[in-house]
Amino acid sequence: MGRLQIFINTNKKITKICIYTMHPCVFIIFSLLFLCFETTTANQLAAVGGGDDNGTVNKCFEKEKDALLHFKSLLQDPSDCLSTWTAEQDNCCEWSGVTCNNQTGGHVTELDLMDCGLVGEISHSLVNLTYLNYLNLDINSFHGTIPAIIGSLTQLRYLNLCFNNLNGTIPRSIGSLTQLRHLRLSYNSLYGTIPPEFGNLTNLQVLFLGDVGRCRVENLDWLSPLSHLEVLFMDGISLAKTNHWVDVILSLRKLLWLSLSGCELSQVMYPYSSSFLNSSYSSSIEYLSLRNNSLTSSMYRWLFPLTSNKLFHLDLSSNMLDGISKYLGNLCSLETLFFDNNPAVVTFPDFLNNLSGCTSLSLQRLYASGSQFTGSLPDDIQKFTSLTGLSLSENQLKGTISKKLWELPNLTYLELSENSLQGFPSSDYMSNLPDIEYIDLSSCKLGPRFPKWIQKLKNLTIFDISNTGISDTIPLEFWDSWPSRLSFLNLSSNNISGKVLDLSSNFDSNSRIDLSSNSFDGPITNVSSTVELLNLSRNKFSGGISFLCEVVHGFLVILDLSHNFLSGQIPDCLWHLKELKVLNLEHNNLSGRLPASVGSMIKLEALDLYMNDFSEEFPLSVKNCTSLKSLNLGANKFSGNLPVWIGENLSGLYVLILRSNNFSGSIPLQLCQLASLQILDLSVNHFHGTIPSCLSNLTIMVQQGFSQAQNLDPNNPLIIYSYNVDHVMIQWQGTEREFIRSNMKLLRSIDLSSNNLTGEIPYQITNLDQLIALNLSKNALLGKIPLNISQMKNLLTLDLSRNKFSGEIPSTMSQMTLLSYLDVSCNNLSGRIPSSTQLQSFDHSRYEGNLGLCGLPLTKKCPGDEESGIQHIIGESEGEGIDEPDVWFYIGGAIGFTVGFWIACGALLLNRRGRYAFFMFLDSFEDWVYVKVVVFIANLQKDEHR
């Protein structure tokens, strides 16, 4: 739907190629990839044949052969890209990636090892390839520094080190490569200042320094001599100290592509000189990206000279702009405008009005999601007759959508989600959009009737009307509207009812279907074998799940049938679901034992069978699912011992929930091998024996920072499709609570409650200083609470109730300032409850059932409390008189409070920043003041009684 212009060097001339894309993300990716992966006609011939202009095979020099072998010796080559590089193969000119040229006497002139998967350092031996003019090490895993000797390869015309792990500073010696036309260093981990010696590269045409690491530029004067420069990418390099950088850019008269994303341009004090702006220079730039620079609308003063009628792509995303300048409406070649994520409030009608010059005729793609547009979608949209893509999601648009939107003749991509728009036209009207392929109206006001106009759009491939207030029965003919076209269908979070008759014929390969959180009922039948994600959760589906036997081609990656009324057994035909990573069947009526074919799902990462009626022993077939990260078998009728192979085979587990079953026996020591385990719930079973002391080996519970839940496989569709597999129900502070990905990252929990465990709490458990919740209640544990339990400084929840603990509550527990839930009731504890604001704040019921306990919050006084008077001071007065010193203390306190209160309030009412800082301070100071006041009053009373 959009034109992407890409420059390719052929015969020393940069030309444009138009490629049609569908989405802004695709647009950006292709831009970067094609610019970084230049391939010349000559290189292609060399890669195929490796010969010279006369068709003869060159014989390489021994010195250069040795240099290449030494280069290889420092590398790991898991892809066998360099398999032909052997000492036995005499002619290195015939090695893969190597090109020799007869014009140089058979010397090696080109080395192209792009995307070979090589790991290691760049060998200094390359200095012996004195005739090398082309070096491409793009997309590998080279590490270490860029060797300074690279400056000795003075014949180099092309140098590409993109997409590696190179670190250190950029060597100044690169300035010696005066023949360079193309220099690409992007996507590494370099740091320091960009060498001013780059100014010696006067033949340079393409310079990629974007995302090189943590680099900066303090002076851009070195750019001025690069008069042949056509492409310049410096994304992520700080230009905060580069005054008059606009002047330098405008001096590059051949510059076509410029990307300065994330360069801290808002910190530049003097971006241009006033004298230069008065000159008659005209910019040649066609592609300009200034995203993520915190720029305000004052930038339009210096943006003007950088723009001309040659500009076809402008990216102003992720800045602080409060509108668009009128002169941008006169850019008659502008095709793509990005204005995403600008937080200042802008009325959308005004925004369109400022673009209503000749730009309205040329603009094809307008992407402005995640900004603060207000107002409606007005009739002025009809002026933009060339629009193919419009994205306005996550704004604050309201009111009725103009019917003129549906008259745009070229519209293929429309995204209006997360707005309060309403007023969609009739079915007949929608026939004006025969070519539209992508519609996202999620969270708009589309209901309550089901929009029948959808069936008019025969070319739809992506369709999302989730959470749009639809409360209606779906038409049966809906399922036959797009034979083999749809790749994404999302009707979730509505109240749509009816039958789902056919999910087999409408969907393209690797399609995703989300019908969750509706009222669909009846059986599930006819599911396409090409579906990759199927989410039918939280509906009223019933019957069995034998349809799984029809999904035979193995494309399915995510299957969620949870929260329905499904019954029967899991069919034993899962061996073909070899790509499945998520299987969620929780909250159904499924029963029986798990089939052996579960073990065939070797890529399975999450298995959730919570709240069903499964029975028999722990399913042996799960042993083969070695990729499992989350296993939830809770609230079933599984029985028998817990197998030791859980700790031995499922080493990647970070969630293990077996609560509310009939498991018995002791807790196997092998569970301690699960170093990534962050949630362990074995509660409400029949486990006996002692708590394994080796639980202190659960490494994740002693490591600070985010847990494994944040580091799922980046290729996992859980992330790609925003599907939340990381959700668990656990007992939290006495009630069952659901935790999802967003609040699981720091959660570490152990729940062994409601079993038959005996013995003492192993002191090693207290080493788990990152544990958030520990529940050992309703067992037969005895002994004392460990004295060093205060080491568990991050505990929010501690439940030791209904055991046989004895002795005192350790006084060090007063240091556990984060504790928000404590229950030690129904034990044999004795002595005084330690004094702290935390321990006294809990309800008295959390301490009851311990006959020997005394002190607040219990009403039972400890020996000596009557004499010292502490109980009266901290508790409520029992009618005793107040002595004169107390009277003056309270009077003085009241007067001080009153005066201070009105002085503070007066200041805060007049000073917004001070008001914010004050309340932030007050919030953190509250506990400290309380403790100090209580201690002061208690000491005062002691003095009076002496």
Coordinates of C-alpha atoms in Angstrom, one line a residue, residues 231-757:
V231 CA 22.8 8.6 2.7
L232 CA 23.5 9.5 6.3
F233 CA 22.2 7.5 9.3
M234 CA 23.3 8.6 12.7
D235 CA 20.4 7.3 14.9
G236 CA 21.2 7.1 18.6
I237 CA 24.4 9.3 18.5
S238 CA 24.2 12.3 20.8
L239 CA 24.4 15.6 18.9
A240 CA 23.6 17.6 22.0
K241 CA 26.8 19.7 21.7
T242 CA 26.8 20.2 18.0
N243 CA 25.8 23.8 17.4
H244 CA 24.9 24.8 13.8
W245 CA 24.4 21.2 12.7
V246 CA 21.7 22.3 10.3
D247 CA 24.2 24.5 8.4
V248 CA 26.5 21.5 8.0
I249 CA 23.7 19.2 6.8
L250 CA 22.6 21.8 4.2
S251 CA 26.1 22.1 2.9
L252 CA 25.8 18.4 1.7
R253 CA 24.3 19.2 -1.6
K254 CA 23.8 15.6 -2.7
L255 CA 22.3 14.3 0.5
L256 CA 19.1 12.3 -0.1
W257 CA 18.5 10.3 3.1
L258 CA 19.0 11.6 6.6
S259 CA 18.1 9.9 9.8
L260 CA 18.8 11.5 13.2
S261 CA 16.5 9.6 15.4
G262 CA 17.3 9.7 19.1
C263 CA 20.2 12.2 18.8
E264 CA 19.1 14.5 21.6
L265 CA 18.5 17.4 19.2
S266 CA 16.3 19.2 21.7
Q267 CA 19.4 19.9 23.8
V268 CA 21.3 21.7 21.0
M269 CA 21.4 25.4 22.0
Y270 CA 22.1 26.8 18.5
P271 CA 21.0 24.3 15.8
Y272 CA 21.6 26.8 13.0
S273 CA 23.1 30.2 12.2
S274 CA 20.7 33.0 11.3
S275 CA 22.9 34.1 8.4
F276 CA 22.7 30.7 6.8
L277 CA 18.9 30.6 7.0
N278 CA 18.8 33.7 4.9
S279 CA 20.8 32.0 2.1
S280 CA 19.1 30.6 -1.0
Y281 CA 20.3 27.0 -0.4
S282 CA 17.7 24.4 -1.1
S283 CA 17.7 21.0 0.5
S284 CA 18.1 17.9 -1.6
I285 CA 16.8 15.6 1.2
E286 CA 14.1 13.1 0.2
Y287 CA 13.9 11.0 3.4
L288 CA 14.1 12.6 6.8
S289 CA 13.7 11.1 10.2
L290 CA 13.9 13.1 13.4
R291 CA 11.9 10.8 15.7
N292 CA 12.6 10.5 19.5
N293 CA 14.3 13.8 20.0
S294 CA 11.9 15.5 22.5
L295 CA 11.5 18.3 20.0
T296 CA 8.9 21.0 20.5
S297 CA 7.2 23.1 17.8
S298 CA 10.0 25.6 17.9
M299 CA 11.9 23.1 15.7
Y300 CA 9.9 24.2 12.7
R301 CA 12.1 27.2 12.4
W302 CA 15.1 25.1 11.5
L303 CA 13.1 22.2 9.9
F304 CA 12.0 24.6 7.1
P305 CA 15.3 24.7 5.2
L306 CA 15.7 20.9 5.5
T307 CA 12.5 20.4 3.6
S308 CA 11.6 20.9 0.0
N309 CA 9.3 19.5 -2.7
K310 CA 11.8 16.6 -3.0
L311 CA 10.8 15.3 0.4
F312 CA 8.7 12.1 0.2
H313 CA 9.2 10.7 3.8
L314 CA 9.1 12.7 7.1
D315 CA 9.2 11.1 10.5
L316 CA 8.4 13.3 13.5
S317 CA 7.3 10.6 15.9
S318 CA 8.0 10.4 19.6
N319 CA 8.6 14.1 20.1
M320 CA 6.8 16.9 22.0
L321 CA 5.1 18.6 19.1
D322 CA 1.8 20.4 19.7
G323 CA 0.8 20.5 16.0
I324 CA 2.0 20.6 12.5
S325 CA 3.4 23.7 10.7
K326 CA 1.4 25.1 7.8
Y327 CA 4.4 25.0 5.5
L328 CA 4.5 21.2 5.7
G329 CA 1.1 21.4 3.9
N330 CA 2.9 22.7 0.8
L331 CA 5.3 19.8 0.4
C332 CA 3.9 18.5 -2.9
S333 CA 5.9 15.2 -2.9
L334 CA 5.3 14.1 0.7
E335 CA 4.0 10.6 0.7
T336 CA 4.6 9.4 4.2
L337 CA 4.2 11.3 7.5
F338 CA 4.8 9.8 10.9
F339 CA 3.5 11.7 13.9
D340 CA 3.1 8.9 16.4
N341 CA 3.6 9.4 20.2
N342 CA 3.5 13.1 20.5
P343 CA 1.9 13.8 23.9
A344 CA 0.8 17.4 23.4
V345 CA -2.9 17.9 22.9
V346 CA -3.8 18.7 19.2
T347 CA -7.2 19.0 17.6
F348 CA -7.3 16.7 14.6
P349 CA -9.4 19.0 12.4
D350 CA -6.7 21.7 12.9
F351 CA -4.0 19.2 12.1
L352 CA -5.6 18.2 8.8
N353 CA -6.2 21.9 8.0
N354 CA -2.5 22.6 8.2
L355 CA -1.8 19.8 5.8
S356 CA -4.5 20.8 3.3
G357 CA -2.2 22.4 0.7
C358 CA -0.7 20.3 -2.1
T359 CA 0.4 17.8 0.5
S360 CA -3.2 16.6 0.8
L361 CA -3.0 15.4 -2.8
S362 CA 0.4 13.6 -2.4
L363 CA 0.1 12.1 1.1
Q364 CA -0.4 8.3 1.0
R365 CA 0.4 7.3 4.6
L366 CA -0.4 9.1 7.8
Y367 CA 0.6 7.4 11.0
A368 CA -0.3 9.3 14.2
S369 CA -1.1 6.6 16.8
G370 CA -0.4 7.1 20.5
S371 CA -0.7 10.9 20.4
Q372 CA -3.2 13.3 21.9
F373 CA -5.5 14.1 19.0
T374 CA -8.9 15.4 20.1
G375 CA -12.0 16.3 18.2
S376 CA -13.7 14.3 15.5
L377 CA -12.7 12.7 12.2
P378 CA -14.0 15.6 10.0
D379 CA -15.2 16.0 6.4
D380 CA -11.8 17.5 5.5
I381 CA -10.4 14.0 5.3
Q382 CA -11.9 13.9 1.8
K383 CA -9.2 16.3 0.6
F384 CA -6.6 13.5 1.1
T385 CA -7.6 11.6 -2.0
S386 CA -4.2 9.7 -2.2
L387 CA -4.4 8.1 1.3
T388 CA -3.8 4.4 1.3
G389 CA -3.0 4.1 5.0
L390 CA -4.4 6.0 8.0
S391 CA -3.5 5.1 11.6
L392 CA -5.0 7.2 14.5
S393 CA -5.1 4.5 17.2
E394 CA -4.8 5.4 20.9
N395 CA -5.8 9.0 20.6
Q396 CA -8.7 10.9 22.2
L397 CA -10.9 11.3 19.1
K398 CA -14.7 11.5 19.8
G399 CA -17.9 11.9 18.0
T400 CA -19.1 10.7 14.6
I401 CA -16.8 9.5 11.9
S402 CA -17.3 11.6 8.7
K403 CA -18.9 9.5 5.9
K404 CA -16.2 11.1 3.7
L405 CA -13.7 8.7 5.1
W406 CA -15.4 5.8 3.5
E407 CA -15.2 7.6 0.1
L408 CA -11.4 7.7 -0.1
P409 CA -10.8 5.7 -3.3
N410 CA -7.4 4.2 -2.4
L411 CA -7.7 3.4 1.3
T412 CA -6.4 -0.1 2.1
Y413 CA -5.2 0.3 5.7
L414 CA -7.4 1.9 8.5
E415 CA -6.5 1.9 12.2
L416 CA -8.8 3.8 14.6
S417 CA -8.6 1.7 17.7
E418 CA -8.6 3.0 21.3
N419 CA -10.8 6.1 20.5
S420 CA -14.4 7.0 21.3
L421 CA -15.5 7.2 17.7
Q422 CA -18.9 6.1 16.6
G423 CA -21.3 6.4 13.6
F424 CA -20.4 3.8 11.0
P425 CA -22.3 3.8 7.7
S426 CA -24.6 1.2 6.3
S427 CA -23.7 -1.9 4.3
D428 CA -24.4 -0.2 1.0
Y429 CA -22.1 2.6 1.8
M430 CA -19.2 0.4 2.7
S431 CA -19.2 -1.0 -0.8
N432 CA -17.2 2.1 -1.6
L433 CA -14.2 0.4 0.0
P434 CA -13.7 -2.7 -2.2
D435 CA -9.9 -2.8 -1.8
I436 CA -9.5 -2.2 1.9
E437 CA -7.4 -5.0 3.5
Y438 CA -6.7 -3.9 7.1
I439 CA -9.3 -2.5 9.6
D440 CA -8.7 -2.1 13.3
L441 CA -11.7 -0.5 15.1
S442 CA -11.0 -2.0 18.5
S443 CA -12.4 -0.1 21.5
C444 CA -14.5 2.2 19.3
K445 CA -18.2 2.5 19.8
L446 CA -19.4 0.2 17.1
G447 CA -22.3 -1.7 18.9
P448 CA -24.7 -2.8 20.0
R449 CA -25.7 -4.3 16.7
F450 CA -23.3 -6.5 14.8
P451 CA -22.0 -4.6 11.8
K452 CA -23.3 -6.4 8.7
W453 CA -21.4 -4.1 6.4
I454 CA -18.3 -6.1 7.2
Q455 CA -19.4 -8.7 4.7
K456 CA -19.2 -6.2 1.9
L457 CA -15.4 -5.9 2.3
K458 CA -14.3 -9.0 0.3
N459 CA -10.5 -8.2 0.4
L460 CA -10.1 -8.0 4.2
T461 CA -7.1 -9.8 5.6
I462 CA -6.8 -8.2 9.0
F463 CA -10.0 -7.3 11.0
D464 CA -10.2 -6.2 14.6
I465 CA -13.5 -5.1 16.2
S466 CA -12.7 -6.2 19.8
N467 CA -14.2 -4.4 22.8
T468 CA -16.6 -2.3 20.6
G469 CA -19.8 -2.8 22.7
I470 CA -21.5 -5.3 20.4
S471 CA -24.3 -7.3 22.0
D472 CA -25.9 -9.2 19.2
T473 CA -26.1 -12.6 17.5
I474 CA -23.6 -13.1 14.8
P475 CA -25.1 -13.8 11.3
L476 CA -24.4 -17.3 10.1
E477 CA -23.3 -16.1 6.7
F478 CA -20.5 -14.1 8.4
W479 CA -18.3 -17.1 8.4
D480 CA -18.4 -17.5 4.6
S481 CA -17.5 -13.9 3.7
W482 CA -13.7 -14.2 3.0
P483 CA -12.7 -17.6 1.6
S484 CA -9.0 -18.1 2.3
R485 CA -8.4 -14.4 2.8
L486 CA -8.3 -13.6 6.5
S487 CA -5.0 -13.8 8.4
F488 CA -6.2 -12.1 11.6
L489 CA -9.8 -12.0 13.1
N490 CA -10.4 -10.5 16.5
L491 CA -14.0 -10.2 17.9
S492 CA -13.0 -10.5 21.5
S493 CA -14.3 -8.7 24.6
N494 CA -17.9 -8.2 23.3
N495 CA -21.1 -10.0 24.0
I496 CA -21.6 -11.7 20.7
S497 CA -23.7 -14.9 20.8
G498 CA -24.5 -17.6 18.3
K499 CA -22.8 -20.6 16.8
V500 CA -19.3 -20.8 15.3
L501 CA -20.1 -23.0 12.3
D502 CA -16.9 -22.9 10.2
L503 CA -13.4 -21.9 11.0
S504 CA -11.9 -23.9 8.2
S505 CA -12.3 -22.1 4.9
N506 CA -11.9 -18.4 5.5
F507 CA -8.4 -18.2 6.8
D508 CA -5.0 -17.8 5.2
S509 CA -1.8 -19.6 6.2
N510 CA -0.6 -18.8 9.8
S511 CA -3.8 -17.0 10.6
R512 CA -4.8 -15.9 14.1
I513 CA -8.4 -16.1 15.5
D514 CA -9.5 -14.5 18.7
L515 CA -13.1 -14.9 19.7
S516 CA -12.5 -14.7 23.5
S517 CA -14.7 -13.1 26.1
N518 CA -18.0 -13.4 24.3
S519 CA -21.1 -15.6 24.6
F520 CA -20.5 -18.1 21.7
D521 CA -22.0 -21.5 22.4
G522 CA -22.4 -25.0 21.0
P523 CA -19.6 -27.4 19.9
I524 CA -16.3 -26.4 18.3
T525 CA -16.0 -27.9 14.9
N526 CA -14.2 -27.3 11.5
V527 CA -11.1 -25.6 12.6
S528 CA -8.6 -24.8 9.8
S529 CA -5.3 -26.7 9.8
T530 CA -3.6 -23.4 8.9
V531 CA -4.5 -21.6 12.1
E532 CA -1.5 -20.5 14.2
L533 CA -3.4 -18.9 17.1
L534 CA -6.9 -19.9 18.3
N535 CA -8.3 -18.2 21.4
L536 CA -11.9 -19.2 22.2
S537 CA -11.6 -18.7 25.9
R538 CA -14.3 -17.2 28.2
N539 CA -17.3 -18.3 26.1
K540 CA -20.0 -21.0 26.5
F541 CA -18.7 -23.6 24.2
S542 CA -19.6 -27.2 25.1
G543 CA -19.0 -30.7 24.0
G544 CA -15.7 -32.4 23.4
I545 CA -12.4 -31.2 21.8
S546 CA -12.1 -34.0 19.2
F547 CA -11.7 -31.2 16.5
L548 CA -8.0 -31.3 17.5
C549 CA -7.6 -34.4 15.5
E550 CA -8.6 -32.5 12.4
V551 CA -5.8 -29.9 12.8
V552 CA -3.3 -32.1 11.1
H553 CA -0.7 -29.8 9.5
G554 CA 0.9 -28.7 12.7
F555 CA 0.7 -24.9 12.3
L556 CA -1.0 -24.3 15.6
V557 CA 1.2 -22.4 18.1
I558 CA -1.3 -21.1 20.7
L559 CA -4.5 -22.8 21.7
D560 CA -6.7 -21.3 24.5
L561 CA -10.0 -23.0 25.2
S562 CA -10.2 -22.0 28.9
H563 CA -13.3 -20.9 30.8
N564 CA -15.9 -22.8 28.8
F565 CA -18.1 -25.9 29.4
L566 CA -16.0 -28.4 27.5
S567 CA -16.2 -32.0 28.6
G568 CA -14.8 -35.5 27.9
Q569 CA -11.2 -36.5 27.5
I570 CA -8.3 -35.0 25.6
P571 CA -8.1 -37.0 22.4
D572 CA -5.0 -39.0 21.9
C573 CA -4.1 -37.4 18.6
L574 CA -1.7 -34.6 19.6
W575 CA 1.4 -35.9 18.0
H576 CA 1.0 -33.6 15.0
L577 CA 0.9 -30.4 17.1
K578 CA 4.7 -30.2 17.1
E579 CA 4.7 -26.4 16.9
L580 CA 2.3 -25.9 19.9
K581 CA 3.8 -23.6 22.6
V582 CA 0.7 -22.8 24.6
L583 CA -2.1 -25.2 25.6
N584 CA -4.7 -23.6 28.0
L585 CA -7.7 -25.7 29.0
E586 CA -8.3 -24.4 32.5
H587 CA -11.8 -24.0 34.0
N588 CA -13.6 -26.6 32.0
N589 CA -15.1 -30.0 32.7
L590 CA -12.5 -32.2 31.0
S591 CA -11.7 -35.5 32.7
G592 CA -9.7 -38.7 32.5
R593 CA -6.0 -39.1 32.2
L594 CA -3.7 -37.1 29.9
P595 CA -3.0 -39.0 26.6
A596 CA 0.5 -40.2 25.8
S597 CA 0.6 -38.0 22.8
V598 CA 1.0 -34.9 25.0
G599 CA 4.7 -35.9 25.1
S600 CA 4.9 -35.3 21.3
M601 CA 4.5 -31.5 21.8
I602 CA 8.2 -31.0 22.3
K603 CA 8.0 -27.1 21.9
L604 CA 5.3 -26.7 24.5
E605 CA 6.1 -23.9 26.9
A606 CA 2.9 -23.5 28.9
L607 CA 0.4 -26.2 29.9
D608 CA -2.5 -25.1 32.0
L609 CA -5.1 -27.6 33.1
Y610 CA -6.3 -25.8 36.2
M611 CA -9.8 -26.5 37.5
N612 CA -10.9 -29.6 35.6
D613 CA -11.5 -33.2 36.6
F614 CA -8.3 -34.9 35.4
S615 CA -7.2 -37.9 37.5
E616 CA -4.7 -40.7 38.0
E617 CA -1.0 -40.3 38.6
F618 CA 1.2 -37.4 37.4
P619 CA 1.2 -37.7 33.6
L620 CA 4.4 -39.4 32.6
S621 CA 4.1 -38.1 29.0
V622 CA 4.9 -34.6 30.2
K623 CA 8.4 -35.8 30.8
N624 CA 9.2 -35.3 27.1
C625 CA 8.0 -31.6 27.1
T626 CA 11.4 -30.3 28.0
S627 CA 10.7 -26.8 26.8
L628 CA 8.0 -26.3 29.5
K629 CA 8.3 -23.0 31.4
S630 CA 4.8 -22.9 33.0
L631 CA 3.0 -26.1 34.3
N632 CA -0.3 -25.7 36.1
L633 CA -2.2 -28.8 37.0
G634 CA -4.0 -27.3 40.0
A635 CA -7.5 -28.1 41.2
N636 CA -7.8 -31.6 39.6
K637 CA -7.7 -35.1 41.0
F638 CA -4.2 -36.1 40.2
S639 CA -2.7 -38.5 42.7
G640 CA 0.4 -40.5 43.6
N641 CA 3.9 -39.3 44.3
L642 CA 5.6 -36.3 42.7
P643 CA 8.1 -37.8 40.2
V644 CA 11.8 -36.8 40.5
W645 CA 12.1 -36.2 36.7
I646 CA 10.3 -32.9 37.1
G647 CA 13.5 -31.4 38.4
E648 CA 15.7 -33.3 36.1
N649 CA 13.9 -33.0 32.7
L650 CA 11.9 -29.7 33.1
S651 CA 14.8 -27.5 34.0
G652 CA 13.3 -24.4 32.4
L653 CA 10.2 -24.2 34.7
Y654 CA 9.5 -20.9 36.3
V655 CA 5.9 -21.8 37.3
L656 CA 4.9 -25.1 38.9
I657 CA 1.4 -25.2 40.4
L658 CA 0.0 -28.5 41.7
R659 CA -2.4 -27.2 44.4
S660 CA -5.7 -28.8 45.3
N661 CA -4.9 -32.4 44.1
N662 CA -4.3 -35.7 45.8
F663 CA -0.6 -35.9 45.5
S664 CA 1.2 -37.7 48.4
G665 CA 4.7 -38.7 49.5
S666 CA 7.6 -36.4 50.3
I667 CA 8.6 -33.4 48.3
P668 CA 11.4 -34.7 46.0
L669 CA 14.8 -33.1 46.5
Q670 CA 15.1 -32.8 42.7
L671 CA 12.8 -29.9 42.7
C672 CA 15.7 -27.9 44.1
Q673 CA 17.3 -28.2 40.7
L674 CA 14.8 -25.8 39.1
A675 CA 17.0 -22.7 39.3
S676 CA 14.5 -20.6 37.4
L677 CA 11.5 -21.5 39.5
Q678 CA 9.7 -18.3 40.8
I679 CA 6.3 -19.8 41.7
L680 CA 6.0 -23.1 43.6
D681 CA 2.6 -24.0 44.8
L682 CA 2.1 -27.5 46.3
S683 CA -0.7 -26.5 48.7
V684 CA -3.8 -28.6 49.5
N685 CA -2.3 -32.0 48.9
H686 CA -1.2 -34.8 51.1
F687 CA 2.6 -34.3 51.2
H688 CA 4.4 -35.4 54.3
G689 CA 7.9 -35.3 55.6
T690 CA 10.1 -32.2 56.1
I691 CA 10.6 -29.1 54.0
P692 CA 13.8 -29.7 51.8
S693 CA 16.5 -27.3 53.0
C694 CA 17.8 -27.3 49.4
L695 CA 15.0 -25.0 48.4
S696 CA 17.5 -22.3 49.0
N697 CA 19.0 -23.4 45.7
L698 CA 16.1 -21.8 43.8
T699 CA 18.5 -19.2 42.2
I700 CA 15.8 -16.9 40.9
M701 CA 14.6 -16.2 44.5
V702 CA 17.9 -14.8 45.5
Q703 CA 18.5 -12.7 42.4
Q704 CA 17.4 -9.1 42.2
G705 CA 15.6 -7.6 39.2
F706 CA 13.1 -9.1 36.7
S707 CA 12.4 -12.8 36.6
Q708 CA 12.3 -15.3 33.8
A709 CA 8.7 -14.2 33.0
Q710 CA 10.1 -11.2 31.2
N711 CA 12.6 -13.1 29.1
L712 CA 10.5 -15.4 27.0
D713 CA 11.8 -16.5 23.6
P714 CA 11.7 -13.3 21.4
N715 CA 10.3 -15.4 18.5
N716 CA 7.5 -16.6 20.8
P717 CA 4.0 -15.7 19.5
L718 CA 3.1 -14.9 23.1
I719 CA 4.9 -11.6 22.5
I720 CA 4.1 -11.2 18.8
Y721 CA 0.4 -11.4 19.2
S722 CA 0.3 -9.8 22.7
Y723 CA -1.2 -13.1 24.1
N724 CA -0.7 -13.3 27.8
V725 CA 0.3 -16.8 28.7
D726 CA 1.8 -15.7 32.0
H727 CA -1.2 -15.6 34.3
V728 CA -1.7 -17.7 37.4
M729 CA -4.2 -17.9 40.3
I730 CA -2.4 -18.1 43.6
Q731 CA -3.4 -17.7 47.3
W732 CA -2.4 -14.1 48.1
Q733 CA -2.9 -12.7 51.5
G734 CA -5.7 -15.1 52.3
T735 CA -7.6 -14.8 49.0
E736 CA -7.2 -16.2 45.6
R737 CA -5.8 -13.6 43.1
E738 CA -4.8 -13.7 39.5
F739 CA -1.4 -12.5 38.5
I740 CA -0.7 -11.7 34.8
R741 CA 2.5 -10.8 33.0
S742 CA 2.5 -7.1 33.9
N743 CA 2.6 -7.9 37.7
M744 CA 4.4 -11.3 37.6
K745 CA 7.8 -9.9 36.8
L746 CA 8.9 -9.5 40.4
L747 CA 6.7 -12.2 41.9
R748 CA 8.5 -15.0 43.8
S749 CA 6.2 -17.3 45.8
I750 CA 6.3 -20.6 47.7
D751 CA 3.1 -22.1 49.0
L752 CA 3.3 -25.5 50.8
S753 CA 0.2 -24.9 52.9
S754 CA -2.5 -27.5 53.8
N755 CA -0.3 -30.6 53.7
N756 CA 1.0 -32.9 56.4
L757 CA 4.5 -31.5 56.6

